[in-house]
Amino acid sequence: MPRTDLYRNVHMGQRARMFTLAIELGAADLDGAGAAVYAERCLDLTRELRAHAEHEDTFIHPLLRQRAPAAADALDAEHLRLDAAFAALDASARALPGTAPDDLPEARHGLYLALNEVIAAYLAHLHAEETVAMPALWENATDGELEAVFAAFRASRTADEALADLRAMLPALPAAARATIVRGAVEAAPGEEHRTLAALTTTLAPDQRNRLYADLGLPEVWALRDR
């Protein structure tokens, strides 16, 4: 039976959003309004990744440092490298909206390169967490302790934050994992099942939503009630 993985699902969502942003920014033919949109999307990304690092520092790393200090030290070094890449992307994003129209193509490409530098650094960080930190925790912590980490994080989130977390993650997950998560969320909201399912599925593509309803054994009309 698979053990509790503190990283897998959220990291899959992060990868999907980073890759999508890079593809869309790379193909963008920007005007002034578009420049502001993509600048804000890049700033939103670094805000999200910094907040994620803070969550890990608060909820995961105390246990990791206690049980596997060498792995914790490796992640600390990764954070320093990431901070520099985040700062460079932020600077490039903030400069983009004020760029003269004739200079926008080169400025957009500069932002694209800064974004991909973040992605490259962040992918290495995710790999370290998934192949070094998580195995170290599996070796040195119990399932109960890992579940307690999850429980503490969930308790720290407001209802709106928890919904946003799931909406960001669900499109990137395999169908079976998506159905398990959504089923748990729906069962945890007695009397609000219809609204909960509708709220959770707003970020899914139509084929993903149809597969989810099939996996849950629900007709689409049930899921769309009370929208």
Coordinates of N, CA and C in Angstrom, one line a residue:
M1 N 0.9 -1.2 0.0 CA 0.0 0.0 0.0 C 0.9 1.2 0.0
P2 N 0.6 2.2 -0.9 CA 1.4 3.4 -1.0 C 1.4 4.2 0.4
R3 N 2.5 4.7 0.7 CA 2.6 5.5 2.0 C 2.2 7.0 1.7
T4 N 1.9 7.7 2.7 CA 1.6 9.1 2.6 C 2.7 9.9 1.9
D5 N 2.4 10.6 0.8 CA 3.4 11.4 0.1 C 3.0 12.9 0.3
L6 N 3.9 13.6 0.9 CA 3.6 15.0 1.3 C 3.8 15.9 0.1
Y7 N 4.4 15.5 -1.0 CA 4.8 16.3 -2.1 C 4.1 16.1 -3.4
R8 N 3.7 14.8 -3.7 CA 3.4 14.4 -5.1 C 2.3 15.3 -5.7
N9 N 1.1 15.3 -5.1 CA 0.0 15.9 -5.8 C 0.2 17.4 -6.0
V10 N 0.6 18.1 -5.0 CA 0.8 19.6 -5.1 C 1.9 19.9 -6.1
H11 N 3.0 19.1 -6.1 CA 4.0 19.3 -7.1 C 3.5 19.1 -8.5
M12 N 2.7 18.1 -8.8 CA 2.1 17.9 -10.1 C 1.4 19.2 -10.6
G13 N 0.6 19.7 -9.7 CA -0.1 21.0 -10.0 C 0.8 22.1 -10.3
Q14 N 1.9 22.3 -9.5 CA 2.8 23.3 -9.8 C 3.5 23.2 -11.1
R15 N 3.9 22.0 -11.4 CA 4.6 21.7 -12.7 C 3.6 22.1 -13.9
A16 N 2.4 21.7 -13.8 CA 1.4 22.0 -14.9 C 1.3 23.5 -15.1
R17 N 1.2 24.3 -14.0 CA 1.0 25.7 -14.1 C 2.2 26.4 -14.6
M18 N 3.4 25.9 -14.2 CA 4.6 26.5 -14.7 C 4.8 26.3 -16.2
F19 N 4.6 25.0 -16.6 CA 4.8 24.7 -18.0 C 3.8 25.4 -18.9
T20 N 2.5 25.5 -18.4 CA 1.5 26.3 -19.2 C 1.9 27.7 -19.3
L21 N 2.3 28.4 -18.3 CA 2.7 29.8 -18.3 C 3.9 29.9 -19.3
A22 N 4.9 29.1 -19.2 CA 6.0 29.2 -20.1 C 5.6 29.1 -21.6
I23 N 4.8 28.1 -21.9 CA 4.3 27.9 -23.3 C 3.5 29.1 -23.8
E24 N 2.6 29.6 -22.9 CA 1.8 30.7 -23.4 C 2.6 32.0 -23.5
L25 N 3.5 32.3 -22.5 CA 4.3 33.5 -22.6 C 5.3 33.4 -23.8
G26 N 5.8 32.2 -24.1 CA 6.7 32.1 -25.3 C 6.0 32.4 -26.6
A27 N 4.7 32.1 -26.7 CA 3.9 32.3 -27.9 C 3.2 33.6 -28.0
A28 N 3.3 34.4 -26.9 CA 2.5 35.6 -26.8 C 3.0 36.7 -27.7
D29 N 2.0 37.4 -28.4 CA 2.3 38.6 -29.2 C 1.8 39.8 -28.4
L30 N 2.6 40.4 -27.6 CA 2.2 41.3 -26.6 C 1.9 42.7 -27.0
D31 N 0.9 43.3 -26.5 CA 0.7 44.7 -26.5 C 0.8 45.2 -25.1
G32 N 0.5 46.5 -24.8 CA 0.6 47.0 -23.5 C -0.2 46.2 -22.4
A33 N -1.5 46.0 -22.8 CA -2.4 45.3 -21.9 C -1.9 43.9 -21.6
G34 N -1.5 43.2 -22.7 CA -1.0 41.8 -22.5 C 0.3 41.8 -21.7
A35 N 1.1 42.8 -21.8 CA 2.4 42.8 -21.0 C 2.0 42.8 -19.6
A36 N 1.0 43.6 -19.2 CA 0.6 43.7 -17.8 C 0.1 42.4 -17.3
V37 N -0.7 41.7 -18.1 CA -1.3 40.4 -17.8 C -0.2 39.4 -17.5
Y38 N 0.8 39.3 -18.4 CA 1.8 38.3 -18.2 C 2.8 38.6 -17.1
A39 N 3.0 39.9 -16.9 CA 3.8 40.3 -15.8 C 3.2 39.9 -14.5
E40 N 1.9 40.1 -14.4 CA 1.2 39.7 -13.1 C 1.1 38.2 -13.0
R41 N 1.0 37.5 -14.1 CA 1.0 36.0 -13.9 C 2.4 35.5 -13.4
C42 N 3.4 36.1 -13.9 CA 4.7 35.7 -13.4 C 4.9 36.1 -11.9
L43 N 4.4 37.3 -11.5 CA 4.5 37.6 -10.1 C 3.6 36.8 -9.3
D44 N 2.5 36.4 -9.8 CA 1.6 35.4 -9.1 C 2.3 34.1 -8.8
L45 N 3.1 33.7 -9.9 CA 3.8 32.4 -9.7 C 4.8 32.5 -8.6
T46 N 5.6 33.5 -8.6 CA 6.7 33.6 -7.5 C 6.0 33.7 -6.1
R47 N 4.9 34.4 -6.1 CA 4.2 34.5 -4.8 C 3.7 33.1 -4.4
E48 N 3.2 32.4 -5.3 CA 2.7 31.0 -5.0 C 3.8 30.1 -4.5
L49 N 5.0 30.2 -5.2 CA 6.1 29.3 -4.9 C 6.7 29.7 -3.6
R50 N 6.8 31.0 -3.3 CA 7.3 31.4 -2.0 C 6.4 31.0 -0.8
A51 N 5.1 31.1 -1.1 CA 4.1 30.7 0.0 C 4.2 29.2 0.2
H52 N 4.4 28.4 -0.9 CA 4.5 27.0 -0.8 C 5.8 26.6 0.1
A53 N 6.9 27.3 -0.2 CA 8.1 27.1 0.6 C 7.9 27.4 2.1
E54 N 7.1 28.4 2.4 CA 6.8 28.8 3.7 C 6.0 27.7 4.4
H55 N 5.0 27.1 3.6 CA 4.2 26.0 4.2 C 5.1 24.8 4.5
E56 N 6.0 24.5 3.6 CA 6.9 23.4 3.8 C 7.8 23.6 5.1
D57 N 8.3 24.9 5.1 CA 9.1 25.2 6.3 C 8.4 25.1 7.6
T58 N 7.1 25.4 7.6 CA 6.3 25.3 8.8 C 5.8 23.9 9.2
F59 N 5.4 23.2 8.2 CA 4.7 21.9 8.5 C 5.6 20.7 8.2
I60 N 6.4 20.7 7.2 CA 7.2 19.5 6.9 C 8.6 19.5 7.4
H61 N 9.3 20.6 7.3 CA 10.7 20.6 7.5 C 11.1 20.4 9.0
P62 N 10.2 20.8 10.0 CA 10.6 20.5 11.4 C 10.8 19.0 11.6
L63 N 9.9 18.2 11.0 CA 10.0 16.8 11.2 C 11.2 16.2 10.4
L64 N 11.4 16.8 9.2 CA 12.5 16.4 8.4 C 13.8 16.7 9.0
R65 N 13.9 17.9 9.6 CA 15.2 18.2 10.3 C 15.4 17.4 11.5
Q66 N 14.4 17.0 12.2 CA 14.5 16.2 13.4 C 15.0 14.8 13.0
R67 N 14.4 14.2 11.9 CA 14.6 12.8 11.6 C 15.7 12.6 10.5
A68 N 15.9 13.6 9.6 CA 16.8 13.4 8.5 C 17.5 14.8 8.3
P69 N 18.4 15.2 9.2 CA 19.0 16.5 9.1 C 19.8 16.8 7.8
A70 N 20.4 15.7 7.3 CA 21.2 15.9 6.0 C 20.3 16.3 4.9
A71 N 19.1 15.7 4.8 CA 18.1 16.0 3.8 C 17.6 17.4 4.0
A72 N 17.4 17.8 5.2 CA 16.9 19.2 5.5 C 18.0 20.2 5.0
D73 N 19.3 19.9 5.3 CA 20.3 20.8 4.9 C 20.4 21.0 3.3
A74 N 20.1 19.9 2.6 CA 20.1 19.9 1.2 C 19.0 20.8 0.7
L75 N 17.8 20.8 1.3 CA 16.7 21.6 0.9 C 17.0 23.1 1.2
D76 N 17.6 23.4 2.3 CA 18.0 24.7 2.7 C 18.9 25.4 1.6
A77 N 19.8 24.6 1.1 CA 20.7 25.1 0.0 C 19.9 25.4 -1.3
E78 N 18.9 24.5 -1.5 CA 18.0 24.7 -2.7 C 17.3 26.0 -2.6
H79 N 16.8 26.3 -1.4 CA 16.0 27.5 -1.2 C 16.8 28.8 -1.5
L80 N 18.1 28.8 -1.2 CA 18.9 30.0 -1.5 C 19.0 30.2 -3.0
R81 N 19.2 29.1 -3.7 CA 19.3 29.2 -5.2 C 18.0 29.6 -5.8
L82 N 16.9 29.2 -5.2 CA 15.6 29.6 -5.7 C 15.3 31.0 -5.5
D83 N 15.7 31.5 -4.3 CA 15.4 32.9 -4.0 C 16.0 33.9 -5.0
A84 N 17.2 33.6 -5.5 CA 17.9 34.4 -6.5 C 17.1 34.4 -7.8
A85 N 16.7 33.2 -8.2 CA 15.9 33.1 -9.5 C 14.5 33.8 -9.4
F86 N 13.9 33.7 -8.2 CA 12.6 34.4 -8.0 C 12.8 35.9 -8.2
A87 N 13.9 36.4 -7.5 CA 14.1 37.8 -7.6 C 14.4 38.3 -9.0
A88 N 15.1 37.6 -9.8 CA 15.3 37.9 -11.2 C 14.1 38.0 -12.0
L89 N 13.2 37.0 -11.8 CA 11.9 36.9 -12.5 C 11.0 38.1 -12.1
D90 N 11.0 38.4 -10.8 CA 10.2 39.5 -10.3 C 10.6 40.8 -11.0
A91 N 11.9 41.0 -11.0 CA 12.5 42.3 -11.6 C 12.1 42.4 -13.1
S92 N 12.2 41.3 -13.8 CA 11.9 41.3 -15.2 C 10.4 41.5 -15.4
A93 N 9.6 40.9 -14.6 CA 8.1 41.1 -14.7 C 7.7 42.5 -14.4
R94 N 8.3 43.1 -13.4 CA 7.8 44.4 -13.0 C 8.3 45.5 -14.1
A95 N 9.3 45.2 -14.8 CA 9.8 46.1 -15.9 C 9.0 46.0 -17.2
L96 N 8.4 44.8 -17.4 CA 7.7 44.6 -18.7 C 6.6 45.6 -19.0
P97 N 5.7 45.9 -18.2 CA 4.6 46.8 -18.6 C 5.0 48.2 -19.0
G98 N 6.1 48.7 -18.5 CA 6.6 50.0 -18.9 C 7.4 50.0 -20.1
T99 N 7.6 48.9 -20.8 CA 8.4 48.8 -22.0 C 7.8 49.4 -23.2
A100 N 8.6 50.2 -24.0 CA 8.1 50.8 -25.2 C 7.6 49.7 -26.2
P101 N 6.6 50.0 -27.0 CA 6.0 48.9 -27.9 C 7.1 48.3 -28.8
D102 N 8.0 49.1 -29.3 CA 9.0 48.5 -30.2 C 10.0 47.5 -29.5
D103 N 10.1 47.7 -28.2 CA 11.0 46.9 -27.4 C 10.3 45.7 -26.7
L104 N 9.0 45.6 -26.9 CA 8.3 44.6 -26.2 C 8.7 43.1 -26.6
P105 N 8.9 42.9 -27.9 CA 9.3 41.5 -28.2 C 10.5 41.0 -27.5
E106 N 11.6 41.8 -27.4 CA 12.8 41.4 -26.8 C 12.6 41.4 -25.2
A107 N 11.8 42.3 -24.7 CA 11.5 42.3 -23.3 C 10.7 41.1 -22.9
R108 N 9.8 40.7 -23.7 CA 9.0 39.5 -23.5 C 9.9 38.3 -23.5
H109 N 10.8 38.2 -24.4 CA 11.7 37.1 -24.5 C 12.6 37.0 -23.2
G110 N 13.0 38.2 -22.8 CA 13.8 38.3 -21.5 C 13.0 37.7 -20.4
L111 N 11.8 38.1 -20.3 CA 10.9 37.6 -19.2 C 10.7 36.0 -19.4
Y112 N 10.6 35.6 -20.6 CA 10.5 34.2 -20.9 C 11.7 33.4 -20.4
L113 N 12.9 34.0 -20.6 CA 14.1 33.3 -20.2 C 14.2 33.3 -18.7
A114 N 13.8 34.4 -18.0 CA 13.8 34.5 -16.6 C 12.9 33.5 -16.0
L115 N 11.7 33.3 -16.6 CA 10.7 32.3 -16.1 C 11.3 30.9 -16.3
N116 N 11.9 30.6 -17.4 CA 12.5 29.3 -17.5 C 13.6 29.0 -16.6
E117 N 14.3 30.1 -16.2 CA 15.4 29.9 -15.2 C 14.8 29.4 -13.9
V118 N 13.7 30.1 -13.5 CA 12.9 29.7 -12.3 C 12.5 28.2 -12.5
I119 N 11.9 27.9 -13.6 CA 11.4 26.6 -13.8 C 12.5 25.5 -13.7
A120 N 13.6 25.8 -14.3 CA 14.7 24.9 -14.2 C 15.2 24.7 -12.8
A121 N 15.4 25.8 -12.1 CA 15.8 25.7 -10.7 C 14.7 25.0 -9.8
Y122 N 13.5 25.3 -10.1 CA 12.4 24.7 -9.3 C 12.2 23.2 -9.5
L123 N 12.4 22.8 -10.8 CA 12.3 21.4 -11.1 C 13.3 20.6 -10.3
A124 N 14.5 21.1 -10.2 CA 15.6 20.5 -9.5 C 15.2 20.4 -8.0
H125 N 14.6 21.5 -7.5 CA 14.2 21.5 -6.1 C 13.1 20.4 -5.8
L126 N 12.1 20.4 -6.7 CA 11.1 19.4 -6.6 C 11.6 17.9 -6.6
H127 N 12.6 17.7 -7.5 CA 13.2 16.4 -7.6 C 13.9 16.1 -6.3
A128 N 14.6 17.0 -5.7 CA 15.3 16.8 -4.4 C 14.3 16.4 -3.3
E129 N 13.1 17.1 -3.3 CA 12.1 16.8 -2.3 C 11.5 15.5 -2.5
E130 N 11.3 15.1 -3.7 CA 10.6 13.9 -4.0 C 11.5 12.6 -4.0
T131 N 12.8 12.8 -4.2 CA 13.7 11.6 -4.3 C 14.7 11.6 -3.1
V132 N 14.8 12.7 -2.3 CA 15.7 12.7 -1.2 C 14.9 12.9 0.1
A133 N 14.1 14.0 0.2 CA 13.4 14.3 1.4 C 12.3 13.3 1.7
M134 N 11.4 13.0 0.7 CA 10.3 12.1 1.0 C 10.8 10.7 1.4
P135 N 11.7 10.1 0.6 CA 12.2 8.8 1.1 C 12.9 8.8 2.5
A136 N 13.5 9.9 2.8 CA 14.1 10.0 4.2 C 13.0 10.1 5.2
L137 N 11.9 10.7 4.9 CA 10.8 10.7 5.9 C 10.1 9.4 5.9
W138 N 10.0 8.7 4.8 CA 9.4 7.3 4.9 C 10.3 6.4 5.7
E139 N 11.6 6.6 5.7 CA 12.5 5.7 6.4 C 12.5 6.0 7.9
N140 N 12.3 7.3 8.2 CA 12.5 7.7 9.6 C 11.3 8.2 10.4
A141 N 10.1 8.3 9.7 CA 8.9 8.8 10.3 C 7.8 7.7 10.1
T142 N 6.8 7.7 11.0 CA 5.7 6.8 10.9 C 4.6 7.4 10.0
D143 N 3.7 6.5 9.5 CA 2.6 7.0 8.8 C 1.7 8.0 9.6
G144 N 1.6 7.7 10.9 CA 0.8 8.6 11.7 C 1.4 10.0 11.8
E145 N 2.8 10.1 11.8 CA 3.4 11.4 11.9 C 3.3 12.1 10.5
L146 N 3.3 11.4 9.4 CA 3.1 12.0 8.1 C 1.7 12.5 8.0
E147 N 0.7 11.7 8.4 CA -0.7 12.1 8.3 C -0.9 13.4 9.2
A148 N -0.2 13.4 10.4 CA -0.3 14.6 11.2 C 0.2 15.9 10.6
V149 N 1.2 15.7 9.8 CA 1.7 16.9 9.0 C 0.6 17.4 8.1
F150 N 0.0 16.5 7.3 CA -1.1 16.8 6.4 C -2.2 17.5 7.2
A151 N -2.6 16.9 8.3 CA -3.7 17.4 9.1 C -3.5 18.8 9.6
A152 N -2.2 19.1 10.1 CA -1.9 20.4 10.6 C -2.0 21.4 9.5
F153 N -1.5 21.1 8.3 CA -1.6 22.0 7.2 C -3.0 22.3 6.8
R154 N -3.8 21.2 6.7 CA -5.2 21.4 6.3 C -6.0 22.3 7.4
A155 N -5.6 22.1 8.6 CA -6.3 22.9 9.7 C -5.9 24.4 9.6
S156 N -4.7 24.7 9.0 CA -4.3 26.0 8.9 C -4.9 26.8 7.7
R157 N -5.7 26.1 6.9 CA -6.2 26.7 5.7 C -7.7 27.1 5.9
T158 N -8.1 28.3 5.4 CA -9.5 28.6 5.4 C -10.2 27.8 4.4
A159 N -11.6 27.8 4.4 CA -12.3 27.1 3.5 C -12.0 27.6 2.0
D160 N -11.9 28.9 1.8 CA -11.6 29.4 0.5 C -10.2 29.0 0.1
E161 N -9.2 29.0 1.0 CA -7.9 28.6 0.6 C -7.8 27.1 0.3
A162 N -8.5 26.3 1.0 CA -8.5 24.9 0.7 C -9.2 24.6 -0.6
L163 N -10.2 25.3 -0.9 CA -10.9 25.2 -2.3 C -9.9 25.6 -3.4
A164 N -9.2 26.7 -3.2 CA -8.3 27.2 -4.2 C -7.1 26.2 -4.4
D165 N -6.7 25.6 -3.3 CA -5.6 24.6 -3.3 C -6.1 23.4 -4.2
L166 N -7.3 22.9 -4.0 CA -7.7 21.8 -4.8 C -8.0 22.1 -6.2
R167 N -8.6 23.3 -6.5 CA -8.8 23.7 -7.8 C -7.5 23.8 -8.6
A168 N -6.4 24.2 -8.0 CA -5.2 24.4 -8.6 C -4.5 23.0 -8.9
M169 N -4.8 22.0 -8.1 CA -4.1 20.8 -8.2 C -4.8 19.7 -9.0
L170 N -6.2 19.7 -8.9 CA -6.9 18.6 -9.5 C -6.7 18.4 -11.0
P171 N -6.6 19.5 -11.9 CA -6.5 19.2 -13.3 C -5.2 18.5 -13.7
A172 N -4.2 18.5 -12.8 CA -2.9 17.9 -13.1 C -2.8 16.5 -12.7
L173 N -3.8 16.0 -12.0 CA -3.7 14.6 -11.4 C -4.3 13.6 -12.3
P174 N -3.9 12.3 -12.1 CA -4.5 11.2 -12.8 C -6.0 11.0 -12.3
A175 N -6.8 10.4 -13.2 CA -8.2 10.4 -12.9 C -8.5 9.7 -11.5
A176 N -7.8 8.6 -11.2 CA -8.1 7.9 -10.0 C -7.8 8.7 -8.8
A177 N -6.6 9.4 -8.8 CA -6.3 10.3 -7.7 C -7.3 11.4 -7.5
R178 N -7.7 12.0 -8.7 CA -8.6 13.1 -8.6 C -9.9 12.6 -8.0
A179 N -10.4 11.5 -8.4 CA -11.7 11.0 -7.9 C -11.6 10.7 -6.4
T180 N -10.5 10.2 -5.9 CA -10.3 9.9 -4.5 C -10.4 11.2 -3.7
I181 N -9.7 12.2 -4.1 CA -9.6 13.5 -3.4 C -11.0 14.2 -3.4
V182 N -11.7 14.2 -4.6 CA -13.0 14.9 -4.7 C -14.0 14.1 -3.8
R183 N -14.0 12.8 -3.9 CA -14.9 12.0 -3.1 C -14.8 12.3 -1.6
G184 N -13.5 12.4 -1.1 CA -13.3 12.8 0.3 C -13.9 14.2 0.6
A185 N -13.6 15.1 -0.3 CA -14.1 16.5 -0.1 C -15.6 16.5 -0.1
V186 N -16.3 15.8 -1.0 CA -17.7 15.8 -1.0 C -18.3 15.2 0.2
E187 N -17.7 14.0 0.6 CA -18.3 13.3 1.8 C -18.1 14.1 3.1
A188 N -17.1 15.1 3.1 CA -16.8 15.9 4.2 C -17.8 17.1 4.3
A189 N -18.7 17.2 3.3 CA -19.6 18.4 3.3 C -21.0 17.9 3.2
P190 N -21.5 17.2 4.3 CA -22.9 16.7 4.2 C -23.9 17.8 4.1
G191 N -24.8 17.6 3.1 CA -25.9 18.6 2.9 C -25.4 19.6 1.8
E192 N -24.1 19.6 1.5 CA -23.6 20.6 0.5 C -22.9 19.8 -0.6
E193 N -23.2 18.6 -0.8 CA -22.5 17.7 -1.8 C -22.5 18.3 -3.2
H194 N -23.7 18.8 -3.6 CA -23.8 19.3 -5.0 C -23.0 20.5 -5.2
R195 N -23.1 21.5 -4.2 CA -22.3 22.7 -4.4 C -20.8 22.5 -4.2
T196 N -20.4 21.6 -3.4 CA -19.0 21.3 -3.2 C -18.4 20.7 -4.5
L197 N -19.1 19.7 -5.1 CA -18.6 19.1 -6.3 C -18.6 20.2 -7.4
A198 N -19.6 21.0 -7.5 CA -19.6 22.0 -8.6 C -18.4 23.0 -8.4
A199 N -18.2 23.4 -7.1 CA -17.1 24.3 -6.9 C -15.7 23.7 -7.2
L200 N -15.6 22.4 -6.9 CA -14.3 21.8 -7.1 C -13.9 21.6 -8.5
T201 N -14.9 21.5 -9.4 CA -14.7 21.1 -10.8 C -14.6 22.2 -11.7
T202 N -14.5 23.5 -11.3 CA -14.5 24.6 -12.2 C -13.3 24.7 -13.0
T203 N -12.1 24.1 -12.6 CA -10.9 24.2 -13.3 C -10.6 23.0 -14.2
L204 N -11.5 22.0 -14.1 CA -11.3 20.8 -14.9 C -11.8 21.0 -16.4
A205 N -11.1 20.4 -17.3 CA -11.5 20.4 -18.7 C -12.8 19.5 -18.8
P206 N -13.6 19.7 -19.8 CA -14.8 18.9 -19.9 C -14.6 17.4 -19.9
D207 N -13.6 16.9 -20.6 CA -13.4 15.5 -20.5 C -12.9 15.0 -19.1
Q208 N -12.2 15.9 -18.4 CA -11.8 15.5 -17.0 C -13.0 15.5 -16.1
R209 N -13.9 16.5 -16.3 CA -15.1 16.5 -15.5 C -16.0 15.3 -15.8
N210 N -16.2 15.0 -17.0 CA -17.0 13.8 -17.4 C -16.5 12.5 -16.8
R211 N -15.1 12.4 -16.9 CA -14.5 11.2 -16.3 C -14.7 11.2 -14.8
L212 N -14.6 12.3 -14.1 CA -14.7 12.4 -12.7 C -16.1 11.9 -12.3
Y213 N -17.2 12.5 -13.0 CA -18.5 12.1 -12.7 C -18.7 10.6 -12.9
A214 N -18.1 10.0 -13.9 CA -18.2 8.6 -14.1 C -17.6 7.8 -13.0
D215 N -16.4 8.3 -12.6 CA -15.7 7.6 -11.5 C -16.4 7.7 -10.2
L216 N -17.1 8.7 -10.0 CA -17.9 8.9 -8.8 C -19.2 8.2 -8.8
G217 N -19.6 7.8 -10.1 CA -20.9 7.1 -10.2 C -22.0 8.1 -10.2
L218 N -21.8 9.3 -10.7 CA -22.8 10.4 -10.7 C -23.1 10.8 -12.1
P219 N -24.4 11.1 -12.4 CA -24.7 11.7 -13.7 C -24.3 13.1 -13.7
E220 N -24.0 13.7 -14.8 CA -23.5 15.1 -14.9 C -24.6 16.0 -14.3
V221 N -25.8 15.8 -14.6 CA -26.9 16.7 -14.1 C -26.9 16.8 -12.6
W222 N -26.5 15.7 -11.9 CA -26.4 15.7 -10.4 C -25.3 16.7 -10.0
A223 N -24.2 16.7 -10.7 CA -23.1 17.5 -10.3 C -23.4 19.0 -10.6
L224 N -24.2 19.2 -11.5 CA -24.5 20.6 -11.9 C -25.6 21.3 -11.1
R225 N -26.3 20.5 -10.3 CA -27.4 21.1 -9.5 C -26.8 22.2 -8.6
D226 N -27.6 23.2 -8.4 CA -27.3 24.2 -7.4 C -26.1 25.1 -7.8
R227 N -25.7 25.1 -9.0 CA -24.6 25.9 -9.4 C -25.0 27.4 -9.2

